């Protein structure tokens, strides 16, 4: 299509052409009902084959079999409209044309039709807007169009970076400032969390803090450094200083726990974030900040009274799941062989190794609270023995599993080095509160729906600890592209194989939901 | 019309009337976005446009170039799921 446009369209733009065009869009393009009955090719009766309607007379014909072309030639009617997508075709130019006035009418009629069908065009908050219709909810998102300011910025900054399937953008080492590998390993995991990266790289943080001590702003800066393309290691002294300021318990040059740092960092980020409604994120129940959107899940705790069988349920938010290991002083409960979870996640017990699924099954098993821990039952109005069970009510987009390797009991302080095997892909369905309900309703053999993708996760970062409790070192494996992993050891980044990742001990495991849905 | 195409038309009519065709289309759209098919084809379209030149390329050129690749790139899992849905639908409307 030449940029000069189509000269033949002027012949059409006479009399009441606007109104006529509107009627065509309303009745034959942006509609569902009439399509079934009257929209068939006048020459061969076909429904499909890219049906077009002549703009000059009432004639429907298919494009694929050239029936509309024959009509155009014989009647000298140059223009036709595609009934599926609303595009206007000119037989003289032999291409679809893009006339501003006609496009305007098409858009207006489409919006009107959406309103009538109960769909409201809304702008999606995600930077990766797509023309998507979510079936059943009646929402349609419009494609992203750049604003005047954005167009200006793009013109003034003509340099473009192309992301190929094996590029190393986003990989950058971090200098160790004195036992700060506990911070470095978490920073590597966070800078490679896809949704968090997208949020910061599209400048979504609007800072409300007056002082220079906003941790979210510093994170934003950090992402800019990581994705700048510089290959020299970054020195995160400002980040360290801010962490010391906001999380006093982590200050000092001693080695700290990476898991503690993760929770502290998420907490400070959550506090400094502004939620979408413009309110300060002080209310933990109504926060809509990016940290909550990505990391917060809901853990359901069901306490069942052993006498009246009444169930008391609470749901608490969580950012991570801490899993006990065999070999710790708390007994690792004997598990029923086979059971749900292990078959689903493709693990075998042949080697006798503990798997992540074993740990999750233990985490979600019903636990009998002994006679020394009686709960006041509202049904019995007295203290009774009960069982407690934890399940996942709502899964976060990023699930972080913390393997409890550091034992700090009264008797001993030690590190448990038992190897835990974890999968690249994880299905959390057996551990959901909804699955538990099905089991309780007697459906023991749940038909696993192979087409349900809601609970499927992919591994994207693994934090490991080498050494002892007294002196140790943290490193992180991160996934740069599918099946391409790198090891981040402070300032040194090296390529790693999938086997390296899966053979590692595993201390913090980061999984990302495979399929994302709009709310 | 042959018996085959008669049956095809009847099934199609039923699919449209019950709104199942719309639902299947939306399902297919979502699946093709999820598995990255849409992005792959978009990239291919860009390549074709670069090759032919923006001023000269027509929609027909794109359709001719991209259709065979598009058909080949649909993952088996998506085909399987759609067939499964259609079979289930036909089972329900057995009077055909």
PDB file of N, CA and C in Angstrom, chain B:
ATOM      1  N   UNK B   1     -24.605 -30.608  -3.256  1.00  0.00           N
ATOM      2  CA  UNK B   1     -23.551 -30.771  -2.249  1.00  0.00           C
ATOM      3  C   UNK B   1     -23.403 -32.229  -1.882  1.00  0.00           C
ATOM      4  N   UNK B   2     -22.170 -32.664  -1.691  1.00  0.00           N
ATOM      5  CA  UNK B   2     -21.941 -34.062  -1.304  1.00  0.00           C
ATOM      6  C   UNK B   2     -22.386 -34.239   0.137  1.00  0.00           C
ATOM      7  N   UNK B   3     -22.505 -35.502   0.533  1.00  0.00           N
ATOM      8  CA  UNK B   3     -22.983 -35.772   1.894  1.00  0.00           C
ATOM      9  C   UNK B   3     -22.021 -35.196   2.930  1.00  0.00           C
ATOM     10  N   UNK B   4     -20.722 -35.295   2.590  1.00  0.00           N
ATOM     11  CA  UNK B   4     -19.682 -34.795   3.480  1.00  0.00           C
ATOM     12  C   UNK B   4     -19.844 -33.302   3.739  1.00  0.00           C
ATOM     13  N   UNK B   5     -19.967 -32.543   2.651  1.00  0.00           N
ATOM     14  CA  UNK B   5     -20.066 -31.093   2.816  1.00  0.00           C
ATOM     15  C   UNK B   5     -21.412 -30.702   3.411  1.00  0.00           C
ATOM     16  N   UNK B   6     -22.418 -31.547   3.214  1.00  0.00           N
ATOM     17  CA  UNK B   6     -23.724 -31.287   3.829  1.00  0.00           C
ATOM     18  C   UNK B   6     -23.596 -31.375   5.342  1.00  0.00           C
ATOM     19  N   UNK B   7     -22.914 -32.456   5.759  1.00  0.00           N
ATOM     20  CA  UNK B   7     -22.714 -32.676   7.182  1.00  0.00           C
ATOM     21  C   UNK B   7     -21.887 -31.544   7.773  1.00  0.00           C
ATOM     22  N   UNK B   8     -20.857 -31.150   7.024  1.00  0.00           N
ATOM     23  CA  UNK B   8     -19.983 -30.072   7.496  1.00  0.00           C
ATOM     24  C   UNK B   8     -20.792 -28.795   7.709  1.00  0.00           C
ATOM     25  N   UNK B   9     -21.650 -28.503   6.763  1.00  0.00           N
ATOM     26  CA  UNK B   9     -22.476 -27.294   6.864  1.00  0.00           C
ATOM     27  C   UNK B   9     -23.401 -27.377   8.063  1.00  0.00           C
ATOM     28  N   UNK B  10     -23.979 -28.566   8.277  1.00  0.00           N
ATOM     29  CA  UNK B  10     -24.910 -28.744   9.403  1.00  0.00           C
ATOM     30  C   UNK B  10     -24.197 -28.547  10.730  1.00  0.00           C
ATOM     31  N   UNK B  11     -22.989 -29.148  10.855  1.00  0.00           N
ATOM     32  CA  UNK B  11     -22.216 -29.012  12.099  1.00  0.00           C
ATOM     33  C   UNK B  11     -21.857 -27.547  12.324  1.00  0.00           C
ATOM     34  N   UNK B  12     -21.424 -26.910  11.243  1.00  0.00           N
ATOM     35  CA  UNK B  12     -21.050 -25.499  11.336  1.00  0.00           C
ATOM     36  C   UNK B  12     -22.222 -24.654  11.814  1.00  0.00           C
ATOM     37  N   UNK B  13     -23.377 -24.913  11.245  1.00  0.00           N
ATOM     38  CA  UNK B  13     -24.591 -24.173  11.621  1.00  0.00           C
ATOM     39  C   UNK B  13     -24.850 -24.334  13.120  1.00  0.00           C
ATOM     40  N   UNK B  14     -24.758 -25.589  13.589  1.00  0.00           N
ATOM     41  CA  UNK B  14     -24.993 -25.879  15.008  1.00  0.00           C
ATOM     42  C   UNK B  14     -23.987 -25.154  15.896  1.00  0.00           C
ATOM     43  N   UNK B  15     -22.742 -25.179  15.454  1.00  0.00           N
ATOM     44  CA  UNK B  15     -21.673 -24.521  16.220  1.00  0.00           C
ATOM     45  C   UNK B  15     -21.947 -23.027  16.360  1.00  0.00           C
ATOM     46  N   UNK B  16     -22.410 -22.426  15.252  1.00  0.00           N
ATOM     47  CA  UNK B  16     -22.663 -20.987  15.291  1.00  0.00           C
ATOM     48  C   UNK B  16     -23.869 -20.673  16.154  1.00  0.00           C
ATOM     49  N   UNK B  17     -24.942 -21.429  15.936  1.00  0.00           N
ATOM     50  CA  UNK B  17     -26.182 -21.162  16.669  1.00  0.00           C
ATOM     51  C   UNK B  17     -26.003 -21.230  18.168  1.00  0.00           C
ATOM     52  N   UNK B  18     -25.274 -22.254  18.624  1.00  0.00           N
ATOM     53  CA  UNK B  18     -25.114 -22.443  20.066  1.00  0.00           C
ATOM     54  C   UNK B  18     -24.049 -21.516  20.639  1.00  0.00           C
ATOM     55  N   UNK B  19     -23.370 -20.784  19.778  1.00  0.00           N
ATOM     56  CA  UNK B  19     -22.310 -19.896  20.251  1.00  0.00           C
ATOM     57  C   UNK B  19     -21.006 -20.622  20.511  1.00  0.00           C
ATOM     58  N   UNK B  20     -20.986 -21.923  20.226  1.00  0.00           N
ATOM     59  CA  UNK B  20     -19.784 -22.708  20.495  1.00  0.00           C
ATOM     60  C   UNK B  20     -18.631 -22.291  19.585  1.00  0.00           C
ATOM     61  N   UNK B  21     -18.962 -21.903  18.356  1.00  0.00           N
ATOM     62  CA  UNK B  21     -17.911 -21.508  17.417  1.00  0.00           C
ATOM     63  C   UNK B  21     -17.138 -20.309  17.938  1.00  0.00           C
ATOM     64  N   UNK B  22     -17.886 -19.323  18.482  1.00  0.00           N
ATOM     65  CA  UNK B  22     -17.267 -18.136  19.081  1.00  0.00           C
ATOM     66  C   UNK B  22     -16.341 -18.548  20.214  1.00  0.00           C
ATOM     67  N   UNK B  23     -16.857 -19.448  21.099  1.00  0.00           N
ATOM     68  CA  UNK B  23     -16.079 -19.869  22.265  1.00  0.00           C
ATOM     69  C   UNK B  23     -14.813 -20.601  21.832  1.00  0.00           C
ATOM     70  N   UNK B  24     -14.952 -21.467  20.827  1.00  0.00           N
ATOM     71  CA  UNK B  24     -13.786 -22.205  20.344  1.00  0.00           C
ATOM     72  C   UNK B  24     -12.756 -21.252  19.761  1.00  0.00           C
ATOM     73  N   UNK B  25     -13.253 -20.249  19.046  1.00  0.00           N
ATOM     74  CA  UNK B  25     -12.348 -19.257  18.449  1.00  0.00           C
ATOM     75  C   UNK B  25     -11.571 -18.522  19.530  1.00  0.00           C
ATOM     76  N   UNK B  26     -12.278 -18.112  20.598  1.00  0.00           N
ATOM     77  CA  UNK B  26     -11.614 -17.395  21.681  1.00  0.00           C
ATOM     78  C   UNK B  26     -10.595 -18.299  22.357  1.00  0.00           C
ATOM     79  N   UNK B  27     -10.968 -19.556  22.562  1.00  0.00           N
ATOM     80  CA  UNK B  27     -10.051 -20.514  23.181  1.00  0.00           C
ATOM     81  C   UNK B  27      -8.800 -20.665  22.325  1.00  0.00           C
ATOM     82  N   UNK B  28      -9.012 -20.816  21.034  1.00  0.00           N
ATOM     83  CA  UNK B  28      -7.876 -20.973  20.117  1.00  0.00           C
ATOM     84  C   UNK B  28      -6.988 -19.744  20.147  1.00  0.00           C
ATOM     85  N   UNK B  29      -7.623 -18.570  20.146  1.00  0.00           N
ATOM     86  CA  UNK B  29      -6.852 -17.322  20.189  1.00  0.00           C
ATOM     87  C   UNK B  29      -5.955 -17.291  21.414  1.00  0.00           C
ATOM     88  N   UNK B  30      -6.575 -17.592  22.578  1.00  0.00           N
ATOM     89  CA  UNK B  30      -5.813 -17.551  23.833  1.00  0.00           C
ATOM     90  C   UNK B  30      -4.650 -18.541  23.797  1.00  0.00           C
ATOM     91  N   UNK B  31      -4.918 -19.765  23.318  1.00  0.00           N
ATOM     92  CA  UNK B  31      -3.873 -20.787  23.282  1.00  0.00           C
ATOM     93  C   UNK B  31      -2.721 -20.390  22.364  1.00  0.00           C
ATOM     94  N   UNK B  32      -3.075 -19.787  21.218  1.00  0.00           N
ATOM     95  CA  UNK B  32      -2.032 -19.416  20.262  1.00  0.00           C
ATOM     96  C   UNK B  32      -1.180 -18.258  20.770  1.00  0.00           C
ATOM     97  N   UNK B  33      -1.774 -17.411  21.595  1.00  0.00           N
ATOM     98  CA  UNK B  33      -0.968 -16.344  22.207  1.00  0.00           C
ATOM     99  C   UNK B  33      -0.050 -16.940  23.264  1.00  0.00           C
ATOM    100  N   UNK B  34      -0.632 -17.808  24.108  1.00  0.00           N
ATOM    101  CA  UNK B  34       0.105 -18.424  25.209  1.00  0.00           C
ATOM    102  C   UNK B  34       1.332 -19.163  24.761  1.00  0.00           C
ATOM    103  N   UNK B  35       1.195 -19.932  23.669  1.00  0.00           N
ATOM    104  CA  UNK B  35       2.323 -20.779  23.265  1.00  0.00           C
ATOM    105  C   UNK B  35       3.313 -20.015  22.398  1.00  0.00           C
ATOM    106  N   UNK B  36       3.081 -18.733  22.199  1.00  0.00           N
ATOM    107  CA  UNK B  36       4.045 -17.913  21.464  1.00  0.00           C
ATOM    108  C   UNK B  36       3.876 -17.938  19.964  1.00  0.00           C
ATOM    109  N   UNK B  37       2.821 -18.592  19.480  1.00  0.00           N
ATOM    110  CA  UNK B  37       2.615 -18.704  18.038  1.00  0.00           C
ATOM    111  C   UNK B  37       2.401 -17.331  17.417  1.00  0.00           C
ATOM    112  N   UNK B  38       1.601 -16.507  18.113  1.00  0.00           N
ATOM    113  CA  UNK B  38       1.291 -15.189  17.568  1.00  0.00           C
ATOM    114  C   UNK B  38       2.572 -14.371  17.390  1.00  0.00           C
ATOM    115  N   UNK B  39       3.442 -14.433  18.390  1.00  0.00           N
ATOM    116  CA  UNK B  39       4.688 -13.672  18.320  1.00  0.00           C
ATOM    117  C   UNK B  39       5.576 -14.179  17.193  1.00  0.00           C
ATOM    118  N   UNK B  40       5.630 -15.505  17.046  1.00  0.00           N
ATOM    119  CA  UNK B  40       6.458 -16.079  15.969  1.00  0.00           C
ATOM    120  C   UNK B  40       5.993 -15.577  14.614  1.00  0.00           C
ATOM    121  N   UNK B  41       4.658 -15.620  14.401  1.00  0.00           N
ATOM    122  CA  UNK B  41       4.140 -15.199  13.105  1.00  0.00           C
ATOM    123  C   UNK B  41       4.299 -13.707  12.888  1.00  0.00           C
ATOM    124  N   UNK B  42       4.159 -12.938  13.982  1.00  0.00           N
ATOM    125  CA  UNK B  42       4.339 -11.488  13.860  1.00  0.00           C
ATOM    126  C   UNK B  42       5.755 -11.198  13.358  1.00  0.00           C
ATOM    127  N   UNK B  43       6.733 -11.901  13.961  1.00  0.00           N
ATOM    128  CA  UNK B  43       8.128 -11.719  13.548  1.00  0.00           C
ATOM    129  C   UNK B  43       8.296 -12.098  12.076  1.00  0.00           C
ATOM    130  N   UNK B  44       7.645 -13.192  11.667  1.00  0.00           N
ATOM    131  CA  UNK B  44       7.740 -13.632  10.281  1.00  0.00           C
ATOM    132  C   UNK B  44       7.153 -12.579   9.333  1.00  0.00           C
ATOM    133  N   UNK B  45       6.007 -12.023   9.729  1.00  0.00           N
ATOM    134  CA  UNK B  45       5.389 -10.961   8.914  1.00  0.00           C
ATOM    135  C   UNK B  45       6.343  -9.796   8.743  1.00  0.00           C
ATOM    136  N   UNK B  46       6.992  -9.409   9.838  1.00  0.00           N
ATOM    137  CA  UNK B  46       7.927  -8.288   9.762  1.00  0.00           C
ATOM    138  C   UNK B  46       9.037  -8.592   8.758  1.00  0.00           C
ATOM    139  N   UNK B  47       9.527  -9.832   8.797  1.00  0.00           N
ATOM    140  CA  UNK B  47      10.586 -10.216   7.857  1.00  0.00           C
ATOM    141  C   UNK B  47      10.104 -10.110   6.412  1.00  0.00           C
ATOM    142  N   UNK B  48       8.883 -10.603   6.152  1.00  0.00           N
ATOM    143  CA  UNK B  48       8.335 -10.544   4.784  1.00  0.00           C
ATOM    144  C   UNK B  48       8.209  -9.096   4.331  1.00  0.00           C
ATOM    145  N   UNK B  49       7.736  -8.232   5.240  1.00  0.00           N
ATOM    146  CA  UNK B  49       7.561  -6.827   4.883  1.00  0.00           C
ATOM    147  C   UNK B  49       8.913  -6.192   4.570  1.00  0.00           C
ATOM    148  N   UNK B  50       9.924  -6.530   5.379  1.00  0.00           N
ATOM    149  CA  UNK B  50      11.267  -5.984   5.129  1.00  0.00           C
ATOM    150  C   UNK B  50      11.759  -6.417   3.766  1.00  0.00           C
ATOM    151  N   UNK B  51      11.507  -7.718   3.461  1.00  0.00           N
ATOM    152  CA  UNK B  51      11.955  -8.276   2.193  1.00  0.00           C
ATOM    153  C   UNK B  51      11.314  -7.580   1.007  1.00  0.00           C
ATOM    154  N   UNK B  52       9.971  -7.429   1.072  1.00  0.00           N
ATOM    155  CA  UNK B  52       9.250  -6.893  -0.085  1.00  0.00           C
ATOM    156  C   UNK B  52       9.270  -5.366  -0.127  1.00  0.00           C
ATOM    157  N   UNK B  53       9.544  -4.749   0.993  1.00  0.00           N
ATOM    158  CA  UNK B  53       9.512  -3.286   1.033  1.00  0.00           C
ATOM    159  C   UNK B  53       8.139  -2.812   1.453  1.00  0.00           C
ATOM    160  N   UNK B  54       8.093  -1.887   2.397  1.00  0.00           N
ATOM    161  CA  UNK B  54       6.828  -1.447   3.002  1.00  0.00           C
ATOM    162  C   UNK B  54       5.870  -0.852   1.978  1.00  0.00           C
ATOM    163  N   UNK B  55       6.411  -0.147   0.968  1.00  0.00           N
ATOM    164  CA  UNK B  55       5.537   0.532   0.011  1.00  0.00           C
ATOM    165  C   UNK B  55       4.859  -0.431  -0.954  1.00  0.00           C
ATOM    166  N   UNK B  56       5.473  -1.594  -1.161  1.00  0.00           N
ATOM    167  CA  UNK B  56       4.960  -2.477  -2.222  1.00  0.00           C
ATOM    168  C   UNK B  56       4.221  -3.694  -1.720  1.00  0.00           C
ATOM    169  N   UNK B  57       4.394  -4.013  -0.452  1.00  0.00           N
ATOM    170  CA  UNK B  57       3.802  -5.264   0.031  1.00  0.00           C
ATOM    171  C   UNK B  57       2.287  -5.108   0.162  1.00  0.00           C
ATOM    172  N   UNK B  58       1.547  -6.141  -0.197  1.00  0.00           N
ATOM    173  CA  UNK B  58       0.088  -6.121  -0.040  1.00  0.00           C
ATOM    174  C   UNK B  58      -0.315  -7.170   0.983  1.00  0.00           C
ATOM    175  N   UNK B  59      -1.557  -7.052   1.425  1.00  0.00           N
ATOM    176  CA  UNK B  59      -2.070  -8.019   2.399  1.00  0.00           C
ATOM    177  C   UNK B  59      -2.029  -9.424   1.796  1.00  0.00           C
ATOM    178  N   UNK B  60      -2.327  -9.521   0.510  1.00  0.00           N
ATOM    179  CA  UNK B  60      -2.306 -10.819  -0.170  1.00  0.00           C
ATOM    180  C   UNK B  60      -0.927 -11.457  -0.106  1.00  0.00           C
ATOM    181  N   UNK B  61       0.123 -10.653  -0.318  1.00  0.00           N
ATOM    182  CA  UNK B  61       1.492 -11.170  -0.223  1.00  0.00           C
ATOM    183  C   UNK B  61       1.710 -11.807   1.131  1.00  0.00           C
ATOM    184  N   UNK B  62       1.327 -11.067   2.163  1.00  0.00           N
ATOM    185  CA  UNK B  62       1.523 -11.562   3.523  1.00  0.00           C
ATOM    186  C   UNK B  62       0.755 -12.854   3.747  1.00  0.00           C
ATOM    187  N   UNK B  63      -0.508 -12.861   3.304  1.00  0.00           N
ATOM    188  CA  UNK B  63      -1.337 -14.053   3.507  1.00  0.00           C
ATOM    189  C   UNK B  63      -0.700 -15.253   2.809  1.00  0.00           C
ATOM    190  N   UNK B  64      -0.251 -15.068   1.584  1.00  0.00           N
ATOM    191  CA  UNK B  64       0.353 -16.178   0.836  1.00  0.00           C
ATOM    192  C   UNK B  64       1.621 -16.672   1.516  1.00  0.00           C
ATOM    193  N   UNK B  65       2.455 -15.742   1.970  1.00  0.00           N
ATOM    194  CA  UNK B  65       3.738 -16.119   2.568  1.00  0.00           C
ATOM    195  C   UNK B  65       3.571 -16.737   3.948  1.00  0.00           C
ATOM    196  N   UNK B  66       2.651 -16.162   4.710  1.00  0.00           N
ATOM    197  CA  UNK B  66       2.601 -16.523   6.127  1.00  0.00           C
ATOM    198  C   UNK B  66       1.707 -17.730   6.422  1.00  0.00           C
ATOM    199  N   UNK B  67       0.670 -17.945   5.590  1.00  0.00           N
ATOM    200  CA  UNK B  67      -0.284 -19.026   5.883  1.00  0.00           C
ATOM    201  C   UNK B  67       0.364 -20.406   6.044  1.00  0.00           C
ATOM    202  N   UNK B  68       1.217 -20.863   5.111  1.00  0.00           N
ATOM    203  CA  UNK B  68       1.768 -22.215   5.298  1.00  0.00           C
ATOM    204  C   UNK B  68       2.595 -22.321   6.577  1.00  0.00           C
ATOM    205  N   UNK B  69       3.373 -21.301   6.878  1.00  0.00           N
ATOM    206  CA  UNK B  69       4.170 -21.345   8.095  1.00  0.00           C
ATOM    207  C   UNK B  69       3.261 -21.351   9.331  1.00  0.00           C
ATOM    208  N   UNK B  70       2.217 -20.549   9.252  1.00  0.00           N
ATOM    209  CA  UNK B  70       1.277 -20.464  10.367  1.00  0.00           C
ATOM    210  C   UNK B  70       0.652 -21.812  10.669  1.00  0.00           C
ATOM    211  N   UNK B  71       0.221 -22.495   9.606  1.00  0.00           N
ATOM    212  CA  UNK B  71      -0.395 -23.803   9.803  1.00  0.00           C
ATOM    213  C   UNK B  71       0.592 -24.795  10.396  1.00  0.00           C
ATOM    214  N   UNK B  72       1.834 -24.752   9.909  1.00  0.00           N
ATOM    215  CA  UNK B  72       2.843 -25.713  10.379  1.00  0.00           C
ATOM    216  C   UNK B  72       3.233 -25.478  11.826  1.00  0.00           C
ATOM    217  N   UNK B  73       3.186 -24.218  12.265  1.00  0.00           N
ATOM    218  CA  UNK B  73       3.682 -23.903  13.604  1.00  0.00           C
ATOM    219  C   UNK B  73       2.691 -24.148  14.733  1.00  0.00           C
ATOM    220  N   UNK B  74       1.446 -24.492  14.416  1.00  0.00           N
ATOM    221  CA  UNK B  74       0.486 -24.719  15.499  1.00  0.00           C
ATOM    222  C   UNK B  74       0.910 -25.960  16.284  1.00  0.00           C
ATOM    223  N   UNK B  75       1.126 -25.835  17.597  1.00  0.00           N
ATOM    224  CA  UNK B  75       1.602 -26.984  18.370  1.00  0.00           C
ATOM    225  C   UNK B  75       0.546 -28.090  18.458  1.00  0.00           C
ATOM    226  N   UNK B  76       1.020 -29.330  18.531  1.00  0.00           N
ATOM    227  CA  UNK B  76       0.112 -30.480  18.596  1.00  0.00           C
ATOM    228  C   UNK B  76      -0.817 -30.401  19.789  1.00  0.00           C
ATOM    229  N   UNK B  77      -0.307 -29.869  20.918  1.00  0.00           N
ATOM    230  CA  UNK B  77      -1.135 -29.803  22.118  1.00  0.00           C
ATOM    231  C   UNK B  77      -2.367 -28.944  21.886  1.00  0.00           C
ATOM    232  N   UNK B  78      -2.201 -27.881  21.115  1.00  0.00           N
ATOM    233  CA  UNK B  78      -3.339 -26.999  20.832  1.00  0.00           C
ATOM    234  C   UNK B  78      -4.341 -27.709  19.941  1.00  0.00           C
ATOM    235  N   UNK B  79      -3.827 -28.399  18.915  1.00  0.00           N
ATOM    236  CA  UNK B  79      -4.713 -29.145  18.005  1.00  0.00           C
ATOM    237  C   UNK B  79      -5.501 -30.177  18.805  1.00  0.00           C
ATOM    238  N   UNK B  80      -4.772 -30.857  19.706  1.00  0.00           N
ATOM    239  CA  UNK B  80      -5.390 -31.904  20.516  1.00  0.00           C
ATOM    240  C   UNK B  80      -6.538 -31.344  21.338  1.00  0.00           C
ATOM    241  N   UNK B  81      -6.265 -30.224  21.966  1.00  0.00           N
ATOM    242  CA  UNK B  81      -7.277 -29.650  22.853  1.00  0.00           C
ATOM    243  C   UNK B  81      -8.514 -29.219  22.097  1.00  0.00           C
ATOM    244  N   UNK B  82      -8.314 -28.583  20.940  1.00  0.00           N
ATOM    245  CA  UNK B  82      -9.458 -28.144  20.141  1.00  0.00           C
ATOM    246  C   UNK B  82     -10.286 -29.337  19.676  1.00  0.00           C
ATOM    247  N   UNK B  83      -9.607 -30.387  19.189  1.00  0.00           N
ATOM    248  CA  UNK B  83     -10.312 -31.586  18.732  1.00  0.00           C
ATOM    249  C   UNK B  83     -11.118 -32.196  19.868  1.00  0.00           C
ATOM    250  N   UNK B  84     -10.502 -32.213  21.045  1.00  0.00           N
ATOM    251  CA  UNK B  84     -11.163 -32.748  22.227  1.00  0.00           C
ATOM    252  C   UNK B  84     -12.461 -31.999  22.495  1.00  0.00           C
ATOM    253  N   UNK B  85     -12.381 -30.655  22.403  1.00  0.00           N
ATOM    254  CA  UNK B  85     -13.562 -29.827  22.642  1.00  0.00           C
ATOM    255  C   UNK B  85     -14.645 -30.079  21.596  1.00  0.00           C
ATOM    256  N   UNK B  86     -14.228 -30.182  20.352  1.00  0.00           N
ATOM    257  CA  UNK B  86     -15.213 -30.370  19.279  1.00  0.00           C
ATOM    258  C   UNK B  86     -15.884 -31.728  19.420  1.00  0.00           C
ATOM    259  N   UNK B  87     -15.076 -32.748  19.740  1.00  0.00           N
ATOM    260  CA  UNK B  87     -15.657 -34.084  19.931  1.00  0.00           C
ATOM    261  C   UNK B  87     -16.681 -34.070  21.047  1.00  0.00           C
ATOM    262  N   UNK B  88     -16.325 -33.406  22.142  1.00  0.00           N
ATOM    263  CA  UNK B  88     -17.245 -33.321  23.284  1.00  0.00           C
ATOM    264  C   UNK B  88     -18.548 -32.654  22.852  1.00  0.00           C
ATOM    265  N   UNK B  89     -18.430 -31.602  22.061  1.00  0.00           N
ATOM    266  CA  UNK B  89     -19.606 -30.887  21.573  1.00  0.00           C
ATOM    267  C   UNK B  89     -20.476 -31.803  20.718  1.00  0.00           C
ATOM    268  N   UNK B  90     -19.834 -32.540  19.803  1.00  0.00           N
ATOM    269  CA  UNK B  90     -20.596 -33.423  18.917  1.00  0.00           C
ATOM    270  C   UNK B  90     -21.281 -34.534  19.701  1.00  0.00           C
ATOM    271  N   UNK B  91     -20.605 -35.011  20.737  1.00  0.00           N
ATOM    272  CA  UNK B  91     -21.194 -36.065  21.565  1.00  0.00           C
ATOM    273  C   UNK B  91     -22.480 -35.575  22.216  1.00  0.00           C
ATOM    274  N   UNK B  92     -22.429 -34.284  22.634  1.00  0.00           N
ATOM    275  CA  UNK B  92     -23.611 -33.703  23.273  1.00  0.00           C
ATOM    276  C   UNK B  92     -24.768 -33.545  22.309  1.00  0.00           C
ATOM    277  N   UNK B  93     -24.442 -33.179  21.073  1.00  0.00           N
ATOM    278  CA  UNK B  93     -25.492 -32.918  20.088  1.00  0.00           C
ATOM    279  C   UNK B  93     -25.597 -34.063  19.115  1.00  0.00           C
ATOM    280  N   UNK B  94     -25.813 -35.263  19.650  1.00  0.00           N
ATOM    281  CA  UNK B  94     -25.716 -36.492  18.853  1.00  0.00           C
ATOM    282  C   UNK B  94     -26.782 -36.642  17.787  1.00  0.00           C
ATOM    283  N   UNK B  95     -27.798 -35.784  17.810  1.00  0.00           N
ATOM    284  CA  UNK B  95     -28.870 -35.926  16.834  1.00  0.00           C
ATOM    285  C   UNK B  95     -28.411 -35.628  15.414  1.00  0.00           C
ATOM    286  N   UNK B  96     -27.212 -35.034  15.307  1.00  0.00           N
ATOM    287  CA  UNK B  96     -26.711 -34.789  13.956  1.00  0.00           C
ATOM    288  C   UNK B  96     -26.393 -36.127  13.305  1.00  0.00           C
TER     289      UNK B  96
END
